[in-house]
């Protein structure tokens, strides 16, 4: 009798575990309603893609006990990372400004010093940009023409980096660095854009071209194709002027809508958030498609500088409609900048940053902001980035103040793991803090090895080292909880030689992979993610996008999945592909989607 009962329990246990995952609540409403019913066939059939995030696997994901770890990757990279882009050639390009004096990286003896038009046409013998090899921690100087201070950027479909705008001689510049030349430098065309772009944002479109939108005193956008030669065309965008906080006098800007948040939606329209308001618009015409309710609580863009991200887009094999969802966290009060910046006051008042997050599904008929669980601590100037397994990471920034020189205090040293589809109250987990303040002009990037590189921080007009928050030239790497050493055997290994690295829209593709101990993977226990690497600056990762393709089979170590259906879901270009086993990812590889 006891033996029979034991047999029944062993039979039922996997089903109960699967049911516990599939019956997880739909958290878009705070976890009060049940999620959709999903038939996973007890793990014998593929788990359908869906948008509630509750059924990635047929049984519970592994919960690491590891709280993360920090290491110094380079003690001095010479140039502070104001703008940063990971490239498919595994170099990370970052740069700052050419108009504010020397960096910490003097050009090697014998290297020609470029003439700097923004410094009285004098020779400039300091590098203001570098290409950093994340595998070796070595770096080389890059040449900037036209000041790229507070500019924007994106990758082209061929992997080239386009950096746009800046100020002074660079306010309409386009700079391109080739992906296929490991020793390449920027090629620059001054005056190529239709409008000045200082504090603007970029969004790649389904055809690989890019919207470049906004900037100081620029209430417009333009579309830049993936080539240097084109006829610029400006589209007026009154919404950007409507969301601008009026300046308090000549030379004393406030704005609160710079570095607007842009996201390409699956219908081809652009979601645009600026200050505390949002619209969607047609990029080909500028026509407003939808207006959304005001997001209460404060201002979310520069200089209060909150963070925003598009949740992973989960696909089905039959291309069921995708329901995109966006989260916005942190920022500060509308008057936070004018109370702290030296151009406005002599006695600084550092207002506490916002601690709230809010979510919206912009393609829903009755789209509205839904309060998310509060962050564990206030945060301005923080990064919000995708991790390899589909979770998210908050890091960097400050607890008080805003962006700007000496305009923030109380560095937020504690990264936070964000799992938005867990029950309310369980979505944020504080991790091991760093000891290095990463505030104004700092950046981060997810690496193919699943670690996170963190660089930069310069709270000052010039490189300054004898102060409370010195200019930061050290480079760190952070290991998220999924890199728990105790879980090494749960990590996947992709065999690149037997894996499709060119994915065609809507077509099946194959990944050959196994666990570290060479055990085969099982359908229902694996997840594939595709990350479009963003251009990160001032707390916003422009073009950040994660796709979760549908898996149709796992047989003999070969995963078959279906590529995204179109450029509206996944713009053409290079992505990092990861395979996770019950929430634990292995190192990724570069693939191309077209």
Tab-separated table of N, CA and C in Angstrom, residues 488-495 512-521 556-557:
chain	number	residue	atom	x	y	z
A	488	UNK	N	27.126	25.977	-11.839
A	488	UNK	CA	27.915	25.855	-13.065
A	488	UNK	C	27.393	24.739	-13.969
A	489	UNK	N	26.959	23.624	-13.392
A	489	UNK	CA	26.501	22.499	-14.212
A	489	UNK	C	25.162	22.778	-14.883
A	490	UNK	N	24.450	23.824	-14.428
A	490	UNK	CA	23.164	24.173	-15.034
A	490	UNK	C	23.327	25.102	-16.231
A	491	UNK	N	24.565	25.501	-16.513
A	491	UNK	CA	24.799	26.461	-17.579
A	491	UNK	C	24.849	25.773	-18.934
A	492	UNK	N	24.294	26.434	-19.933
A	492	UNK	CA	24.279	25.869	-21.277
A	492	UNK	C	25.524	26.255	-22.057
A	493	UNK	N	25.876	25.422	-23.005
A	493	UNK	CA	26.954	25.711	-23.942
A	493	UNK	C	26.402	25.587	-25.353
A	494	UNK	N	26.522	26.659	-26.130
A	494	UNK	CA	26.099	26.651	-27.530
A	494	UNK	C	27.271	26.216	-28.392
A	495	UNK	N	27.003	25.344	-29.343
A	495	UNK	CA	28.015	24.921	-30.321
A	495	UNK	C	27.866	25.796	-31.560
A	512	UNK	N	22.449	24.187	-31.601
A	512	UNK	CA	22.990	22.997	-30.966
A	512	UNK	C	23.578	23.394	-29.622
A	513	UNK	N	23.072	22.796	-28.558
A	513	UNK	CA	23.490	23.202	-27.214
A	513	UNK	C	23.338	22.030	-26.255
A	514	UNK	N	24.050	22.133	-25.130
A	514	UNK	CA	23.962	21.116	-24.080
A	514	UNK	C	24.324	21.773	-22.766
A	515	UNK	N	24.007	21.104	-21.679
A	515	UNK	CA	24.446	21.567	-20.375
A	515	UNK	C	25.941	21.335	-20.221
A	516	UNK	N	26.533	21.989	-19.225
A	516	UNK	CA	27.975	21.929	-19.043
A	516	UNK	C	28.483	20.497	-18.901
A	517	UNK	N	27.677	19.633	-18.293
A	517	UNK	CA	28.081	18.242	-18.139
A	517	UNK	C	27.688	17.405	-19.352
A	518	UNK	N	27.378	18.107	-20.446
A	518	UNK	CA	27.047	17.474	-21.721
A	518	UNK	C	25.726	16.718	-21.677
A	519	UNK	N	24.913	16.992	-20.674
A	519	UNK	CA	23.591	16.407	-20.642
A	519	UNK	C	22.708	17.145	-21.657
A	520	UNK	N	21.855	16.419	-22.371
A	520	UNK	CA	21.000	17.090	-23.358
A	520	UNK	C	19.949	17.960	-22.689
A	521	UNK	N	19.531	18.976	-23.389
A	521	UNK	CA	18.471	19.841	-22.900
A	521	UNK	C	17.116	19.213	-23.191
A	556	UNK	N	17.814	15.560	-29.397
A	556	UNK	CA	19.228	15.178	-29.551
A	556	UNK	C	20.167	16.383	-29.482
A	557	UNK	N	19.870	17.294	-28.540
A	557	UNK	CA	20.735	18.452	-28.345
A	557	UNK	C	20.528	19.572	-29.339
